[in-house]
Amino acid sequence: MPKLKTRIDRASADFQRNHADNTALAELLRERQSWVVSGNREREIRRHLDRGKMLVRDRINCVVDPCSPFLELSTLAAFGQYDDQSPGAGIVTGIGMIHGIHVMIIANDATVKGGTLFPQSVEKHIRAQRIAEENRLPCLYLVDSGGAFLPTQDRSFPGKDHFGKSFFNQCQMSTAGLPQISVVLGGCTAGGAYVPALSDEVIIVRGIGRIFLGGPPIVKAALKEIVDAETLGGAELHTYKSGVSDLMVDTEEQAYSAVRSIFESLNWPRQNTFDRRPVSAPLYDPEELSGIVPTDYKVGYDVREVIARLVDGSDFQEFKPAYGTTIVTGFAFIHGYPIGIVANNGILFSESALKATHFIELCNQRGTPLLFLQNTTGYMVGQQAEEAGIAKDGAKMVAAVACATVPKYTVLIGASFGAGNYGMCGRGFEPRFLFAWPNSKIATMSSETAETVLVDIRRSGLKGGTEEELEELKLGVRQQYETQSDPFYATSRLWDDGIIEPGQTRDVLGLCLSLADRVPRAPARFRVFRM
């Protein structure tokens, strides 16, 4: 393959300015992630430890293979919501390795409101199960939860994609041969009792693990029966009498040893779907990305400089390099796995859309996974663009993305505005994973465009308005769009699977591709139509 050659001058003022801006964003990201891990609840953490329990991430460290990577997902879910009373939505999800098997781990954080579940907690849990289903991963549930947070029950209990969906998913995945394993490390109350009850195997820790459909207060209210929590749903009852638990252990350490034994004996198939090549590092340091990409999406750059720092050997076989130049397409390898890359290099014109459509169909026919690097303000507008057929050409690209059966991955590396979000495989088009950089923006349009549009509508309407009122409208619209397009706002609401630093992107994508390597290839649904 041809090698990409960089034109970046590390000593330039632009590089140094970009590096400083992106470093500040990375530090903000780390600060907020640290807050999720241990901030704002010192008393609850101390109480948890005093009960002889491990913290949630220590539990995960005990069960995964030593020195193996753990890809935590949606770390900042619920950030800035619920009066900051639900760091990480009170649940940790991510992918780790147990005896060499990739496993989706879903673990309650009992230091956050006793592990009770907010709407974002439920969404995060279900998203993790969706990832497990798509990538054919066993699930391990580390259960320590007080059930639904009652003041928000209307947003987490009755709907189609509310907590009941997680039980449906457990049943469906077990039916599909994806093991569902639970370790009971605290409360499993009400609906939460079904997490272990629907699992294939259950381990419970004596003294701290409890399972009951109705806790002591509910039993007292319903039956006038006085009973303590251990007698009602403790480890001995569920191991010796009810049979809900398959194994009782005395300590958490014993529980994780038992979990590892279960995975060691799974008889889990290992297969390779892709033509994997020997791994080679890029010619250029991925950490240089912080100096290449501006934090201001209005400042342009050549996206090939990004690709050169993501792909093996900086090798890139570009497709149609002289046509539709505001989008870059081509073939490469990441950590030895084949990948087809669709990357924005400006606004999307008809030629760009047709080129991307052709390339997406080509990758789909060959079974090559697709990576979308989003940095676009959308599709071109205006009379000339409409006459050229931007609507139908953009629709062809959107349809190709929607119908592609190969694994798709999306990283927001800049702007993600308007229909460009759809054509570049936004959340609604179900990429296997979607990550964002700290400099990214996502909205229907930029704040500047939104304020202009809404003020013009107001001026031409019946209401009209004084100049002072219009200036106030401008300010309100600008503030709304700047707040709601912020990546931390987006990740809080699970519009992505997490914010990652640019220098981490190559390794994160390598791990994601390794998951797809053991999923059977789906047949292409259409031939390659030359655009």
JSON list of C-alpha atoms in Angstrom, two decimals, residues 391-527:
[
{"chain": "A", "resi": 391, "resn": "ALA", "atom": "CA", "xyz": [-30.98, 15.52, -1.77]},
{"chain": "A", "resi": 392, "resn": "LYS", "atom": "CA", "xyz": [-31.01, 12.33, -3.81]},
{"chain": "A", "resi": 393, "resn": "ASP", "atom": "CA", "xyz": [-27.23, 11.89, -3.72]},
{"chain": "A", "resi": 394, "resn": "GLY", "atom": "CA", "xyz": [-27.12, 12.42, 0.02]},
{"chain": "A", "resi": 395, "resn": "ALA", "atom": "CA", "xyz": [-29.97, 9.92, 0.35]},
{"chain": "A", "resi": 396, "resn": "LYS", "atom": "CA", "xyz": [-27.93, 7.34, -1.57]},
{"chain": "A", "resi": 397, "resn": "MET", "atom": "CA", "xyz": [-25.11, 7.71, 0.96]},
{"chain": "A", "resi": 398, "resn": "VAL", "atom": "CA", "xyz": [-27.51, 7.53, 3.91]},
{"chain": "A", "resi": 399, "resn": "ALA", "atom": "CA", "xyz": [-29.13, 4.40, 2.44]},
{"chain": "A", "resi": 400, "resn": "ALA", "atom": "CA", "xyz": [-25.76, 2.73, 1.84]},
{"chain": "A", "resi": 401, "resn": "VAL", "atom": "CA", "xyz": [-24.77, 3.35, 5.47]},
{"chain": "A", "resi": 402, "resn": "ALA", "atom": "CA", "xyz": [-28.11, 2.08, 6.75]},
{"chain": "A", "resi": 403, "resn": "CYS", "atom": "CA", "xyz": [-28.03, -1.11, 4.67]},
{"chain": "A", "resi": 404, "resn": "ALA", "atom": "CA", "xyz": [-24.35, -2.04, 5.06]},
{"chain": "A", "resi": 405, "resn": "THR", "atom": "CA", "xyz": [-24.05, -5.32, 6.96]},
{"chain": "A", "resi": 406, "resn": "VAL", "atom": "CA", "xyz": [-20.36, -5.05, 7.87]},
{"chain": "A", "resi": 407, "resn": "PRO", "atom": "CA", "xyz": [-19.32, -3.81, 11.32]},
{"chain": "A", "resi": 408, "resn": "LYS", "atom": "CA", "xyz": [-19.38, -0.01, 11.45]},
{"chain": "A", "resi": 409, "resn": "TYR", "atom": "CA", "xyz": [-17.45, 2.26, 13.82]},
{"chain": "A", "resi": 410, "resn": "THR", "atom": "CA", "xyz": [-17.76, 6.01, 14.22]},
{"chain": "A", "resi": 411, "resn": "VAL", "atom": "CA", "xyz": [-15.49, 8.57, 15.87]},
{"chain": "A", "resi": 412, "resn": "LEU", "atom": "CA", "xyz": [-16.55, 12.22, 16.19]},
{"chain": "A", "resi": 413, "resn": "ILE", "atom": "CA", "xyz": [-13.32, 14.13, 15.64]},
{"chain": "A", "resi": 414, "resn": "GLY", "atom": "CA", "xyz": [-14.89, 17.55, 15.05]},
{"chain": "A", "resi": 415, "resn": "ALA", "atom": "CA", "xyz": [-18.28, 18.87, 13.98]},
{"chain": "A", "resi": 416, "resn": "SER", "atom": "CA", "xyz": [-21.25, 16.55, 13.52]},
{"chain": "A", "resi": 417, "resn": "PHE", "atom": "CA", "xyz": [-24.07, 18.75, 12.24]},
{"chain": "A", "resi": 418, "resn": "GLY", "atom": "CA", "xyz": [-27.30, 18.12, 10.39]},
{"chain": "A", "resi": 419, "resn": "ALA", "atom": "CA", "xyz": [-27.79, 15.25, 7.99]},
{"chain": "A", "resi": 420, "resn": "GLY", "atom": "CA", "xyz": [-24.02, 14.88, 7.85]},
{"chain": "A", "resi": 421, "resn": "ASN", "atom": "CA", "xyz": [-24.36, 13.07, 11.18]},
{"chain": "A", "resi": 422, "resn": "TYR", "atom": "CA", "xyz": [-26.63, 10.53, 9.48]},
{"chain": "A", "resi": 423, "resn": "GLY", "atom": "CA", "xyz": [-24.61, 10.05, 6.32]},
{"chain": "A", "resi": 424, "resn": "MET", "atom": "CA", "xyz": [-21.47, 9.57, 8.41]},
{"chain": "A", "resi": 425, "resn": "CYS", "atom": "CA", "xyz": [-23.09, 6.84, 10.53]},
{"chain": "A", "resi": 426, "resn": "GLY", "atom": "CA", "xyz": [-24.34, 8.67, 13.59]},
{"chain": "A", "resi": 427, "resn": "ARG", "atom": "CA", "xyz": [-25.98, 6.96, 16.56]},
{"chain": "A", "resi": 428, "resn": "GLY", "atom": "CA", "xyz": [-29.25, 6.39, 14.73]},
{"chain": "A", "resi": 429, "resn": "PHE", "atom": "CA", "xyz": [-27.46, 4.23, 12.14]},
{"chain": "A", "resi": 430, "resn": "GLU", "atom": "CA", "xyz": [-26.28, 1.76, 14.77]},
{"chain": "A", "resi": 431, "resn": "PRO", "atom": "CA", "xyz": [-22.50, 1.67, 14.51]},
{"chain": "A", "resi": 432, "resn": "ARG", "atom": "CA", "xyz": [-21.04, -1.11, 16.67]},
{"chain": "A", "resi": 433, "resn": "PHE", "atom": "CA", "xyz": [-19.31, 1.63, 18.68]},
{"chain": "A", "resi": 434, "resn": "LEU", "atom": "CA", "xyz": [-19.40, 5.41, 18.58]},
{"chain": "A", "resi": 435, "resn": "PHE", "atom": "CA", "xyz": [-16.77, 7.47, 20.40]},
{"chain": "A", "resi": 436, "resn": "ALA", "atom": "CA", "xyz": [-16.18, 11.22, 20.57]},
{"chain": "A", "resi": 437, "resn": "TRP", "atom": "CA", "xyz": [-13.12, 13.40, 21.01]},
{"chain": "A", "resi": 438, "resn": "PRO", "atom": "CA", "xyz": [-13.24, 16.18, 23.61]},
{"chain": "A", "resi": 439, "resn": "ASN", "atom": "CA", "xyz": [-13.25, 18.84, 20.86]},
{"chain": "A", "resi": 440, "resn": "SER", "atom": "CA", "xyz": [-16.31, 17.42, 19.07]},
{"chain": "A", "resi": 441, "resn": "LYS", "atom": "CA", "xyz": [-19.65, 19.16, 18.60]},
{"chain": "A", "resi": 442, "resn": "ILE", "atom": "CA", "xyz": [-22.99, 17.55, 17.74]},
{"chain": "A", "resi": 443, "resn": "ALA", "atom": "CA", "xyz": [-26.24, 19.34, 16.89]},
{"chain": "A", "resi": 444, "resn": "THR", "atom": "CA", "xyz": [-28.73, 19.94, 14.09]},
{"chain": "A", "resi": 445, "resn": "MET", "atom": "CA", "xyz": [-26.58, 22.93, 13.10]},
{"chain": "A", "resi": 446, "resn": "SER", "atom": "CA", "xyz": [-23.96, 25.28, 14.52]},
{"chain": "A", "resi": 447, "resn": "SER", "atom": "CA", "xyz": [-24.98, 27.87, 17.12]},
{"chain": "A", "resi": 448, "resn": "GLU", "atom": "CA", "xyz": [-24.21, 30.67, 14.65]},
{"chain": "A", "resi": 449, "resn": "THR", "atom": "CA", "xyz": [-26.46, 29.19, 11.97]},
{"chain": "A", "resi": 450, "resn": "ALA", "atom": "CA", "xyz": [-29.25, 28.46, 14.46]},
{"chain": "A", "resi": 451, "resn": "GLU", "atom": "CA", "xyz": [-29.39, 32.02, 15.77]},
{"chain": "A", "resi": 452, "resn": "THR", "atom": "CA", "xyz": [-29.46, 33.42, 12.22]},
{"chain": "A", "resi": 453, "resn": "VAL", "atom": "CA", "xyz": [-32.24, 31.06, 11.12]},
{"chain": "A", "resi": 454, "resn": "LEU", "atom": "CA", "xyz": [-34.44, 31.65, 14.14]},
{"chain": "A", "resi": 455, "resn": "VAL", "atom": "CA", "xyz": [-33.99, 35.44, 14.11]},
{"chain": "A", "resi": 456, "resn": "ASP", "atom": "CA", "xyz": [-34.85, 35.57, 10.38]},
{"chain": "A", "resi": 457, "resn": "ILE", "atom": "CA", "xyz": [-37.96, 33.45, 11.02]},
{"chain": "A", "resi": 458, "resn": "ARG", "atom": "CA", "xyz": [-38.95, 35.79, 13.85]},
{"chain": "A", "resi": 459, "resn": "ARG", "atom": "CA", "xyz": [-38.41, 38.88, 11.68]},
{"chain": "A", "resi": 460, "resn": "SER", "atom": "CA", "xyz": [-40.51, 37.50, 8.82]},
{"chain": "A", "resi": 461, "resn": "GLY", "atom": "CA", "xyz": [-43.30, 36.22, 11.08]},
{"chain": "A", "resi": 462, "resn": "LEU", "atom": "CA", "xyz": [-46.30, 37.92, 12.62]},
{"chain": "A", "resi": 463, "resn": "LYS", "atom": "CA", "xyz": [-44.57, 38.51, 15.96]},
{"chain": "A", "resi": 464, "resn": "GLY", "atom": "CA", "xyz": [-41.62, 40.45, 14.62]},
{"chain": "A", "resi": 465, "resn": "GLY", "atom": "CA", "xyz": [-39.87, 42.08, 17.54]},
{"chain": "A", "resi": 466, "resn": "THR", "atom": "CA", "xyz": [-37.69, 44.98, 18.56]},
{"chain": "A", "resi": 467, "resn": "GLU", "atom": "CA", "xyz": [-33.94, 44.88, 18.05]},
{"chain": "A", "resi": 468, "resn": "GLU", "atom": "CA", "xyz": [-33.50, 44.35, 21.79]},
{"chain": "A", "resi": 469, "resn": "GLU", "atom": "CA", "xyz": [-35.85, 41.34, 21.70]},
{"chain": "A", "resi": 470, "resn": "LEU", "atom": "CA", "xyz": [-34.06, 39.91, 18.68]},
{"chain": "A", "resi": 471, "resn": "GLU", "atom": "CA", "xyz": [-30.68, 40.31, 20.39]},
{"chain": "A", "resi": 472, "resn": "GLU", "atom": "CA", "xyz": [-32.08, 38.52, 23.44]},
{"chain": "A", "resi": 473, "resn": "LEU", "atom": "CA", "xyz": [-33.36, 35.73, 21.17]},
{"chain": "A", "resi": 474, "resn": "LYS", "atom": "CA", "xyz": [-29.93, 35.47, 19.53]},
{"chain": "A", "resi": 475, "resn": "LEU", "atom": "CA", "xyz": [-28.19, 35.17, 22.88]},
{"chain": "A", "resi": 476, "resn": "GLY", "atom": "CA", "xyz": [-30.64, 32.52, 24.13]},
{"chain": "A", "resi": 477, "resn": "VAL", "atom": "CA", "xyz": [-30.33, 30.42, 20.98]},
{"chain": "A", "resi": 478, "resn": "ARG", "atom": "CA", "xyz": [-26.55, 30.69, 20.96]},
{"chain": "A", "resi": 479, "resn": "GLN", "atom": "CA", "xyz": [-26.30, 29.62, 24.62]},
{"chain": "A", "resi": 480, "resn": "GLN", "atom": "CA", "xyz": [-28.72, 26.72, 24.08]},
{"chain": "A", "resi": 481, "resn": "TYR", "atom": "CA", "xyz": [-26.85, 25.35, 21.07]},
{"chain": "A", "resi": 482, "resn": "GLU", "atom": "CA", "xyz": [-23.42, 25.80, 22.60]},
{"chain": "A", "resi": 483, "resn": "THR", "atom": "CA", "xyz": [-24.55, 23.96, 25.74]},
{"chain": "A", "resi": 484, "resn": "GLN", "atom": "CA", "xyz": [-26.35, 21.16, 23.94]},
{"chain": "A", "resi": 485, "resn": "SER", "atom": "CA", "xyz": [-23.67, 20.59, 21.30]},
{"chain": "A", "resi": 486, "resn": "ASP", "atom": "CA", "xyz": [-20.96, 20.14, 23.96]},
{"chain": "A", "resi": 487, "resn": "PRO", "atom": "CA", "xyz": [-19.48, 16.60, 24.01]},
{"chain": "A", "resi": 488, "resn": "PHE", "atom": "CA", "xyz": [-19.99, 16.29, 27.78]},
{"chain": "A", "resi": 489, "resn": "TYR", "atom": "CA", "xyz": [-23.68, 17.07, 27.34]},
{"chain": "A", "resi": 490, "resn": "ALA", "atom": "CA", "xyz": [-23.86, 14.40, 24.63]},
{"chain": "A", "resi": 491, "resn": "THR", "atom": "CA", "xyz": [-21.99, 11.68, 26.50]},
{"chain": "A", "resi": 492, "resn": "SER", "atom": "CA", "xyz": [-24.07, 12.31, 29.62]},
{"chain": "A", "resi": 493, "resn": "ARG", "atom": "CA", "xyz": [-27.11, 11.28, 27.59]},
{"chain": "A", "resi": 494, "resn": "LEU", "atom": "CA", "xyz": [-25.39, 8.27, 25.99]},
{"chain": "A", "resi": 495, "resn": "TRP", "atom": "CA", "xyz": [-25.38, 9.72, 22.49]},
{"chain": "A", "resi": 496, "resn": "ASP", "atom": "CA", "xyz": [-21.97, 8.04, 22.27]},
{"chain": "A", "resi": 497, "resn": "ASP", "atom": "CA", "xyz": [-20.13, 5.20, 24.01]},
{"chain": "A", "resi": 498, "resn": "GLY", "atom": "CA", "xyz": [-17.67, 7.53, 25.69]},
{"chain": "A", "resi": 499, "resn": "ILE", "atom": "CA", "xyz": [-15.28, 10.41, 25.15]},
{"chain": "A", "resi": 500, "resn": "ILE", "atom": "CA", "xyz": [-11.73, 9.30, 24.37]},
{"chain": "A", "resi": 501, "resn": "GLU", "atom": "CA", "xyz": [-8.52, 11.26, 23.94]},
{"chain": "A", "resi": 502, "resn": "PRO", "atom": "CA", "xyz": [-7.30, 11.46, 20.32]},
{"chain": "A", "resi": 503, "resn": "GLY", "atom": "CA", "xyz": [-4.09, 9.57, 21.12]},
{"chain": "A", "resi": 504, "resn": "GLN", "atom": "CA", "xyz": [-6.14, 6.61, 22.45]},
{"chain": "A", "resi": 505, "resn": "THR", "atom": "CA", "xyz": [-8.21, 6.20, 19.28]},
{"chain": "A", "resi": 506, "resn": "ARG", "atom": "CA", "xyz": [-6.01, 3.68, 17.46]},
{"chain": "A", "resi": 507, "resn": "ASP", "atom": "CA", "xyz": [-5.87, 1.27, 20.43]},
{"chain": "A", "resi": 508, "resn": "VAL", "atom": "CA", "xyz": [-9.58, 1.63, 21.21]},
{"chain": "A", "resi": 509, "resn": "LEU", "atom": "CA", "xyz": [-10.47, 0.84, 17.60]},
{"chain": "A", "resi": 510, "resn": "GLY", "atom": "CA", "xyz": [-8.08, -2.13, 17.60]},
{"chain": "A", "resi": 511, "resn": "LEU", "atom": "CA", "xyz": [-9.89, -3.62, 20.59]},
{"chain": "A", "resi": 512, "resn": "CYS", "atom": "CA", "xyz": [-13.30, -3.02, 18.99]},
{"chain": "A", "resi": 513, "resn": "LEU", "atom": "CA", "xyz": [-12.19, -4.68, 15.75]},
{"chain": "A", "resi": 514, "resn": "SER", "atom": "CA", "xyz": [-10.87, -7.68, 17.66]},
{"chain": "A", "resi": 515, "resn": "LEU", "atom": "CA", "xyz": [-14.39, -8.25, 18.99]},
{"chain": "A", "resi": 516, "resn": "ALA", "atom": "CA", "xyz": [-15.83, -8.35, 15.48]},
{"chain": "A", "resi": 517, "resn": "ASP", "atom": "CA", "xyz": [-13.20, -10.88, 14.39]},
{"chain": "A", "resi": 518, "resn": "ARG", "atom": "CA", "xyz": [-15.15, -13.71, 15.99]},
{"chain": "A", "resi": 519, "resn": "VAL", "atom": "CA", "xyz": [-18.62, -12.77, 14.69]},
{"chain": "A", "resi": 520, "resn": "PRO", "atom": "CA", "xyz": [-19.68, -14.57, 11.49]},
{"chain": "A", "resi": 521, "resn": "ARG", "atom": "CA", "xyz": [-19.73, -12.35, 8.43]},
{"chain": "A", "resi": 522, "resn": "ALA", "atom": "CA", "xyz": [-23.19, -11.24, 7.32]},
{"chain": "A", "resi": 523, "resn": "PRO", "atom": "CA", "xyz": [-23.92, -11.46, 3.59]},
{"chain": "A", "resi": 524, "resn": "ALA", "atom": "CA", "xyz": [-24.00, -8.25, 1.54]},
{"chain": "A", "resi": 525, "resn": "ARG", "atom": "CA", "xyz": [-27.53, -7.14, 0.68]},
{"chain": "A", "resi": 526, "resn": "PHE", "atom": "CA", "xyz": [-26.68, -5.38, -2.57]},
{"chain": "A", "resi": 527, "resn": "ARG", "atom": "CA", "xyz": [-24.10, -5.45, -5.33]}
]
